Short mmCIF file of C-alpha atoms in Angstrom, two decimals:
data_model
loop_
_atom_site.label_atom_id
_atom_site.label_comp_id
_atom_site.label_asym_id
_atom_site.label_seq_id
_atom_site.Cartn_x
_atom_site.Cartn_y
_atom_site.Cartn_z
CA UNK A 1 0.00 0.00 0.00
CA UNK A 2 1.30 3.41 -0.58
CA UNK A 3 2.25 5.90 1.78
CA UNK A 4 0.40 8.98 2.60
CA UNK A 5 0.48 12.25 5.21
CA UNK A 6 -2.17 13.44 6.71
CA UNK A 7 -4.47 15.06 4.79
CA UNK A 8 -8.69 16.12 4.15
CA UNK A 9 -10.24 19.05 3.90
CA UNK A 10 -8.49 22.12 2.62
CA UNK A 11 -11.17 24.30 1.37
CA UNK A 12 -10.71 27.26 3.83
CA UNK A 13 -14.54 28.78 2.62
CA UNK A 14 -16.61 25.39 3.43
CA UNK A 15 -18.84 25.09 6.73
CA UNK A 16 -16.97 22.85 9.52
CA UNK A 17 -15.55 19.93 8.34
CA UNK A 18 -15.09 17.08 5.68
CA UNK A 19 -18.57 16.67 4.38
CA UNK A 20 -20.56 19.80 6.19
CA UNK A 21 -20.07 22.15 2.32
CA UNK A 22 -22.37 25.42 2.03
CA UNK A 23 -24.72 23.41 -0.57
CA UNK A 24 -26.35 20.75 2.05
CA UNK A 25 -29.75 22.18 2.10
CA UNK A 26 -29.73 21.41 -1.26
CA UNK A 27 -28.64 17.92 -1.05
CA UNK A 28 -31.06 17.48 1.75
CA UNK A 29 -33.91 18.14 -0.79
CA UNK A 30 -32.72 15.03 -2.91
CA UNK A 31 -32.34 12.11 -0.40
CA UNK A 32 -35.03 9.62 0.24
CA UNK A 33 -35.82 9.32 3.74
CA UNK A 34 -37.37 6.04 3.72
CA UNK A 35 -36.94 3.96 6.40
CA UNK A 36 -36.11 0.35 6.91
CA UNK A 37 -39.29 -1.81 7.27
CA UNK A 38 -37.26 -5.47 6.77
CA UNK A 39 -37.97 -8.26 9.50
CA UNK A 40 -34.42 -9.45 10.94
CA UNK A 41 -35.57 -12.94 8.99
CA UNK A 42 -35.87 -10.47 5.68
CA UNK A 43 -32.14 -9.22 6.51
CA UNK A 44 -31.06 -12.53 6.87
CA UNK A 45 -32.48 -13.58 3.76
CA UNK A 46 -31.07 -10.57 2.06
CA UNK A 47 -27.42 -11.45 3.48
CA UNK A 48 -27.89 -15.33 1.90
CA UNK A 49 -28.11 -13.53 -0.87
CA UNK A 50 -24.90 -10.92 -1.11
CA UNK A 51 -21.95 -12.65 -1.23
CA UNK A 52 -19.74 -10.30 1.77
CA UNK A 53 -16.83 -9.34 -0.05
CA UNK A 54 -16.54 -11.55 -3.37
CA UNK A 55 -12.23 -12.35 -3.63
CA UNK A 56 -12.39 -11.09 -6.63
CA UNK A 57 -14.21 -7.45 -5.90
CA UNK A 58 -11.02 -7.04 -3.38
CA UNK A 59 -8.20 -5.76 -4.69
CA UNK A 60 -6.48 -5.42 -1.58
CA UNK A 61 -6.00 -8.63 -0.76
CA UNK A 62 -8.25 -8.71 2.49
CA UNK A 63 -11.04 -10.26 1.13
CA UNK A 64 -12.39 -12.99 3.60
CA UNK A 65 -13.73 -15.99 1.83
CA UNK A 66 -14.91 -19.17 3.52
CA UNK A 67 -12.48 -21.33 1.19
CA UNK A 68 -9.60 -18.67 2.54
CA UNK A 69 -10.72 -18.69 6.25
CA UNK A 70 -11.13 -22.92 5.78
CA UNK A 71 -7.83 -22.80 4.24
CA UNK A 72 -6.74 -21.19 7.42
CA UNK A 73 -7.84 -22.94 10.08
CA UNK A 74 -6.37 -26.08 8.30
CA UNK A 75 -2.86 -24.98 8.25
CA UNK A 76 -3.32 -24.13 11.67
CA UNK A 77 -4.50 -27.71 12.79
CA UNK A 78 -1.81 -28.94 10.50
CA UNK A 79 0.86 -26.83 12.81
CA UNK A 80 -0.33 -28.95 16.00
CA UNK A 81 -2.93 -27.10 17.61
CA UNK A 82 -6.20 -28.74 18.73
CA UNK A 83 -9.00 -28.75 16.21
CA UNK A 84 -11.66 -25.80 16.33
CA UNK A 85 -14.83 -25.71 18.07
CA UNK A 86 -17.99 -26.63 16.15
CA UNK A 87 -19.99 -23.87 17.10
CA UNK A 88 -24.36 -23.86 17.56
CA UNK A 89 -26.35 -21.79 15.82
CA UNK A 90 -26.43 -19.23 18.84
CA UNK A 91 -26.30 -15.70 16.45
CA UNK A 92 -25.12 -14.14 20.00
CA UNK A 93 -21.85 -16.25 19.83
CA UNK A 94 -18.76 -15.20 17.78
CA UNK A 95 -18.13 -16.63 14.77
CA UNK A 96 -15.88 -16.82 11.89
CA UNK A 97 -15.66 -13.32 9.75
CA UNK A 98 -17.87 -11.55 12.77
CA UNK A 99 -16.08 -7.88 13.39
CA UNK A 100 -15.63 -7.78 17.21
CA UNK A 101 -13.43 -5.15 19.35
CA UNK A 102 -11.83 -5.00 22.98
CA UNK A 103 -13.58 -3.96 25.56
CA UNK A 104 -10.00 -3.78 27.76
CA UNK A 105 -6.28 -4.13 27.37
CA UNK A 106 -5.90 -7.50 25.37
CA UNK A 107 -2.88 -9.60 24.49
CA UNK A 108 -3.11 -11.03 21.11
CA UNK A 109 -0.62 -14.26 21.13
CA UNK A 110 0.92 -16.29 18.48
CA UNK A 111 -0.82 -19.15 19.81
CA UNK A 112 -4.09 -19.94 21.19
CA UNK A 113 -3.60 -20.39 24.38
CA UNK A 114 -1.75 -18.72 27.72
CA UNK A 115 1.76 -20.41 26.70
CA UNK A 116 1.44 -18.22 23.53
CA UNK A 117 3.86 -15.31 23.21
CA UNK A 118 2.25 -11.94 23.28
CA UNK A 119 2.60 -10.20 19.80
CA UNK A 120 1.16 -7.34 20.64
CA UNK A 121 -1.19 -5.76 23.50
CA UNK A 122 -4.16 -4.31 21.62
CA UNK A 123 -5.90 -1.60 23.83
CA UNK A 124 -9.50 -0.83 24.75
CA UNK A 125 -11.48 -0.02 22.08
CA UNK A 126 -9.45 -1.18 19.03
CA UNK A 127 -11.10 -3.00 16.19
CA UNK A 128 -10.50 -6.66 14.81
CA UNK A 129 -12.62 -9.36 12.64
CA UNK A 130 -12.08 -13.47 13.31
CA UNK A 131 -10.35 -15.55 11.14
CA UNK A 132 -10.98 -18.59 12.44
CA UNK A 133 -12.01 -20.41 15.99
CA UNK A 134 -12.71 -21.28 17.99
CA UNK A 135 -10.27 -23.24 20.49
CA UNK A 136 -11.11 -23.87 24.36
CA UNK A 137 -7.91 -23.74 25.90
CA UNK A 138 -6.46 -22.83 29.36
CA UNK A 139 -10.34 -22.32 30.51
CA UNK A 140 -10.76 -19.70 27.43
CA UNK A 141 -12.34 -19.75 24.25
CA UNK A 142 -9.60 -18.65 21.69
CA UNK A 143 -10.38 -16.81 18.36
CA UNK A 144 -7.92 -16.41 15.56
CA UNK A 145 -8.18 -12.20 14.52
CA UNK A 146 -6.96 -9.68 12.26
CA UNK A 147 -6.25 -6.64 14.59
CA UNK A 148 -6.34 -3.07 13.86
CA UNK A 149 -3.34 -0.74 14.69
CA UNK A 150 -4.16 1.07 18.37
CA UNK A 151 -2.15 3.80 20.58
CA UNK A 152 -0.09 0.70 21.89
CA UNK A 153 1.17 -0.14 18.11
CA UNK A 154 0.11 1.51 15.13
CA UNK A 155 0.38 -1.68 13.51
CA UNK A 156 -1.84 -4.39 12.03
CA UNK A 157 -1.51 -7.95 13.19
CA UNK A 158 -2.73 -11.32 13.17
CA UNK A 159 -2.62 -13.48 16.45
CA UNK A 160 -5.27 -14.94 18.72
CA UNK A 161 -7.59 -13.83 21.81
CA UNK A 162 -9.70 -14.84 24.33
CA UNK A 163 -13.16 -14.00 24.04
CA UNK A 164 -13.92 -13.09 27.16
CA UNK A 165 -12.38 -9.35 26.48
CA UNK A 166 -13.80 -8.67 23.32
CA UNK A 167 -17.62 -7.52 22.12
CA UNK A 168 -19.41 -7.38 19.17
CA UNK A 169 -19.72 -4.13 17.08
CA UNK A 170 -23.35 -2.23 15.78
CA UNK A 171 -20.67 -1.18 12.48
CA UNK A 172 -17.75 -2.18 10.96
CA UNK A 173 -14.98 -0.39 8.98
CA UNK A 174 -15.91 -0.30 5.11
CA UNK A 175 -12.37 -0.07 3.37
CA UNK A 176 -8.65 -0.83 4.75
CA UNK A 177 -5.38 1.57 4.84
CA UNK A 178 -4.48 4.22 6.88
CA UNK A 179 -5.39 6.95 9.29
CA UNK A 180 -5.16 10.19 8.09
CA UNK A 181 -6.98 12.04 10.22
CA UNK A 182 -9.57 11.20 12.68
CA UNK A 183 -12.83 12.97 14.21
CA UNK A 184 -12.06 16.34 16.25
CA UNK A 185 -9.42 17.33 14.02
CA UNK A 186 -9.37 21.05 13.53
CA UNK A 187 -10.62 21.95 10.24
CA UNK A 188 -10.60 26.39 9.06
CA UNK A 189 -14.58 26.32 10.44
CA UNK A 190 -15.42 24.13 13.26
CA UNK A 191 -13.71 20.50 13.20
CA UNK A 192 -13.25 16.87 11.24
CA UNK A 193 -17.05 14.93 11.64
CA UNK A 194 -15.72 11.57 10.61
CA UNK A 195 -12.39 9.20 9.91
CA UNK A 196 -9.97 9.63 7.00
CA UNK A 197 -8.73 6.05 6.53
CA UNK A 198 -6.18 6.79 3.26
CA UNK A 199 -5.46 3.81 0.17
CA UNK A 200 -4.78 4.14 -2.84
CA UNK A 201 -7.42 5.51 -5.83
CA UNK A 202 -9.91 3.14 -6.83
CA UNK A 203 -9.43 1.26 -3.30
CA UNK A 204 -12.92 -0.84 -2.79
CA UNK A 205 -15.40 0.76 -0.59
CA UNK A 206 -17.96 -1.76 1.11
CA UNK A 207 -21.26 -0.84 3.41
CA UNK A 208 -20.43 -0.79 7.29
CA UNK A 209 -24.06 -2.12 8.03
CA UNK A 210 -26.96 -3.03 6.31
CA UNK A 211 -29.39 -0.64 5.10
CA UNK A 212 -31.33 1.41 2.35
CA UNK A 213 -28.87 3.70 -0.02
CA UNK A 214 -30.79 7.41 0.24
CA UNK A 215 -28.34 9.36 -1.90
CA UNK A 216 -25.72 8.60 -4.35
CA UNK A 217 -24.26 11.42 -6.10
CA UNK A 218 -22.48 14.87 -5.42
CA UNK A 219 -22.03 16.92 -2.36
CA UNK A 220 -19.73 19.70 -2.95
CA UNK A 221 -17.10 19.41 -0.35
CA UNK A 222 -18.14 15.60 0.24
CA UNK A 223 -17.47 14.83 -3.85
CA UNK A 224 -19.15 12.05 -4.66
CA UNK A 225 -20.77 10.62 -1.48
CA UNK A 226 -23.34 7.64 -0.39
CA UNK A 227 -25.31 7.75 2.57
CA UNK A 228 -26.98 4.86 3.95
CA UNK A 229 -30.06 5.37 6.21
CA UNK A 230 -29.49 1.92 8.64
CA UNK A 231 -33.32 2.89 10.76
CA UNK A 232 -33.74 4.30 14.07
CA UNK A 233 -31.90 7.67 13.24
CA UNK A 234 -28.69 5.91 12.10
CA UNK A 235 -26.80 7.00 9.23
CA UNK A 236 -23.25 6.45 7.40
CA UNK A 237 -21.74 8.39 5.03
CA UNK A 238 -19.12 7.60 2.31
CA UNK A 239 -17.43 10.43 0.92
CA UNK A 240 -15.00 11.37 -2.09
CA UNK A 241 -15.65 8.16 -3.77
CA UNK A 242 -14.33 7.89 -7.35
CA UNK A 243 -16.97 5.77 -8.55
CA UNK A 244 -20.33 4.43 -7.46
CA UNK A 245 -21.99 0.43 -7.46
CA UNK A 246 -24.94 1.20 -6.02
CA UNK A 247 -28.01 4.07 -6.71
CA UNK A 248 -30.34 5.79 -4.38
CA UNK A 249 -33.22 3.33 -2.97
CA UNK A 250 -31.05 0.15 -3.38
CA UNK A 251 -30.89 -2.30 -0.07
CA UNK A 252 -26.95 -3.30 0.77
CA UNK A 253 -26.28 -5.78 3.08
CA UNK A 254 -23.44 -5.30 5.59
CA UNK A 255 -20.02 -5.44 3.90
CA UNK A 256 -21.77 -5.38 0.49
CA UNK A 257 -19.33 -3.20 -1.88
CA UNK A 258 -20.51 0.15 -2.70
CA UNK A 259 -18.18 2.26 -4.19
CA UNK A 260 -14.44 2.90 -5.15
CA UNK A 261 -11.97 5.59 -3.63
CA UNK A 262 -10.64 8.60 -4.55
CA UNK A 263 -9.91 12.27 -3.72
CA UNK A 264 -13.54 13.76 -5.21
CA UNK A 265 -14.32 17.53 -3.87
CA UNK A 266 -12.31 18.70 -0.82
CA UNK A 267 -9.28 16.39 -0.62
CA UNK A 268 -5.51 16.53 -1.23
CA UNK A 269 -5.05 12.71 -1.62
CA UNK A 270 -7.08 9.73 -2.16
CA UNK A 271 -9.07 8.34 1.31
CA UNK A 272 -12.23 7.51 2.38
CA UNK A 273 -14.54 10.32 4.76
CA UNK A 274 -16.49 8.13 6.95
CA UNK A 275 -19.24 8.85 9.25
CA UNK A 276 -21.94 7.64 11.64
CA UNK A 277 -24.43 9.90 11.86
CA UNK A 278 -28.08 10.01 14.65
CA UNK A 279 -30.26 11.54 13.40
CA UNK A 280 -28.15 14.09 11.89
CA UNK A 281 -25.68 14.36 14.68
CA UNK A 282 -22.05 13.20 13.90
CA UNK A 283 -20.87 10.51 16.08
CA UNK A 284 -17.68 9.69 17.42
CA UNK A 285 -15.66 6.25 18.75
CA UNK A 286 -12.08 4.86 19.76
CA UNK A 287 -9.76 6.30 17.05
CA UNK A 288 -5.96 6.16 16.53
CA UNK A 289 -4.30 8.69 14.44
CA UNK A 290 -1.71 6.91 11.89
CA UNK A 291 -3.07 3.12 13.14
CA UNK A 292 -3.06 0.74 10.14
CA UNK A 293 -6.90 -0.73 9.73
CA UNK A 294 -8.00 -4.18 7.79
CA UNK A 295 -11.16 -4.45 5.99
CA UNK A 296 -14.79 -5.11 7.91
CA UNK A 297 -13.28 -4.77 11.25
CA UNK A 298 -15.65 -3.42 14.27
CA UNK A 299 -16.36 0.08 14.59
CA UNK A 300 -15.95 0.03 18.78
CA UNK A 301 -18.64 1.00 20.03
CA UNK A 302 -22.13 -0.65 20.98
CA UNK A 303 -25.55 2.13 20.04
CA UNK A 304 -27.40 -0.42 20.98
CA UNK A 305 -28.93 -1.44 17.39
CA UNK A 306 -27.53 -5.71 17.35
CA UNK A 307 -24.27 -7.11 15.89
CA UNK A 308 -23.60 -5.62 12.43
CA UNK A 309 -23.98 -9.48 11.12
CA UNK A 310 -26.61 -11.07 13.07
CA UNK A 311 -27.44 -14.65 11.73
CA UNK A 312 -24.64 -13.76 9.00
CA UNK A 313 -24.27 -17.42 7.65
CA UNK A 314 -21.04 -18.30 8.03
#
């Protein structure tokens, strides 16, 4: 992936922040505020039916597959551990390609189980997504993870965890890269509304939760943006996109792809602008200037609206 500085909004005549341009009354006018009215057996359905993150609509290499994720947990049984759990059908358990984040400190070891050397010590709040689990060991159930970079270690690893530390997310990250700038950040008006996570142009862009697409076009300091109404007041936006695969009124499941990056209206570089929005307000989480992020991991923090992939059939 290439490297890139810090960079967003640079527009010194535009309202507040990435995404908040003069023009929004306008764009108001043009979005469809319908609401969701699927039963969760509807959105289960629907996710049956939308492949989450097809190999070959990742560029990136992150895409998680169940033959990749199978292939996985082979080579690990092949390297001498014990053989995964078979899990129930309990949607409130963890499960393979589930986003999840800590909910304290957590040591992430090369092994699953207390014997394993710590690779890294992942702290509160930072985002991950399961490879493969699980394994009871050493009176824990052990997940294999992807973890996000955090203030501990900017870096992304792989390793394992127990369970008992970790929580499931209401959204999960929608591209992979870096940090560019994060929510607060002082923009010429009033201050940065979402996440910069930087990648190179034409970087896939996939849906952080399932929901109805209510505008998909331009937004003046956004670019091209998508905003996803998810019910209840709950809103993302995806902004500077260079290119768009889905149209206003369409339904996207979680992790559904939805667009490409790029460095549309106010940018100096290509990234995605990401934000959760209730009910209009901008919304902020655990975030790590400069931390390296993989694809679909959990947004940390619970708003109280279910896992983003409940009954996900894995």
């Amino acid at each position: 992936m290439a490297e890139y500085h810090a960079h967003g909004c640079t527009d010194t005549e535009h309202t507040g922040s990435c995404g908040q341009p003069a023009d929004m009354d306008w764009v108001e006018t043009k979005i469809d505020r319908r609401k969701l009215t699927l039963t969760p057996e509807e959105f289960e359905e629907r996710a049956r039916e939308h492949a989450r993150v097809p190999e070959d609509e990742n560029p990136g290499g992150d895409g998680l597959s169940r033959r990749s994720v199978l292939g996985k947990a082979a080579g690990v049984a092949a390297a001498g551990l014990a053989a995964p759990v078979v899990l129930s059908g309990n949607v409130a358990a963890h499960g393979t390609d589930e986003p999840i984040y800590t909910t304290s400190n957590l040591n992430i070891r090369d092994h699953p189980s207390l014997g394993g050397n710590v690779v890294k010590t992942a702290e509160e709040g930072t985002g991950m997504i399961i490879d493969g689990g699980p394994w009871d060991n050493d009176g824990y159930r052990w997940w294999q993870v992807r973890i996000n970079g955090c203030g501990n270690d900017n870096s992304r690893v792989t390793g394992y965890c127990a369970e008992d530390w970790t929580a499931h997310p209401n959204f999960s990250y929608g591209t992979w890269g870096y940090v560019s700038s994060i929510w607060g950040d002082d923009r010429s008006h009033g201050y940065h509304r979402g996440i910069d996570i930087a990648n190179d142009s034409g970087t896939a862009i996939f849906s952080s939760r399932q929901g109805t697409v209510t505008y998909a076009g331009w937004a003046s300091g956004y670019g091209n943006v998508i905003y996803i109404d998810h019910g209840g007041g709950f809103e993302t936006r995806y902004a500077h996109l260079s290119n768009f695969h889905v149209n206003q009124g369409d339904w996207v499941s979680a992790g559904q792809r939805i667009g490409d990056m790029g460095c549309t209206g106010n940018c100096s570089g290509p990234h995605l602008h990401f934000e959760v929005r209730v009910n209009g307000s901008d919304q902020n989480w655990p975030q790590v200037r400069h931390a390296q992020q993989w694809l679909n991991t959990a947004i940390p923090r619970d708003w109280g609206l279910g896992a983003v992939y409940p009954g996900y059939p894995y």
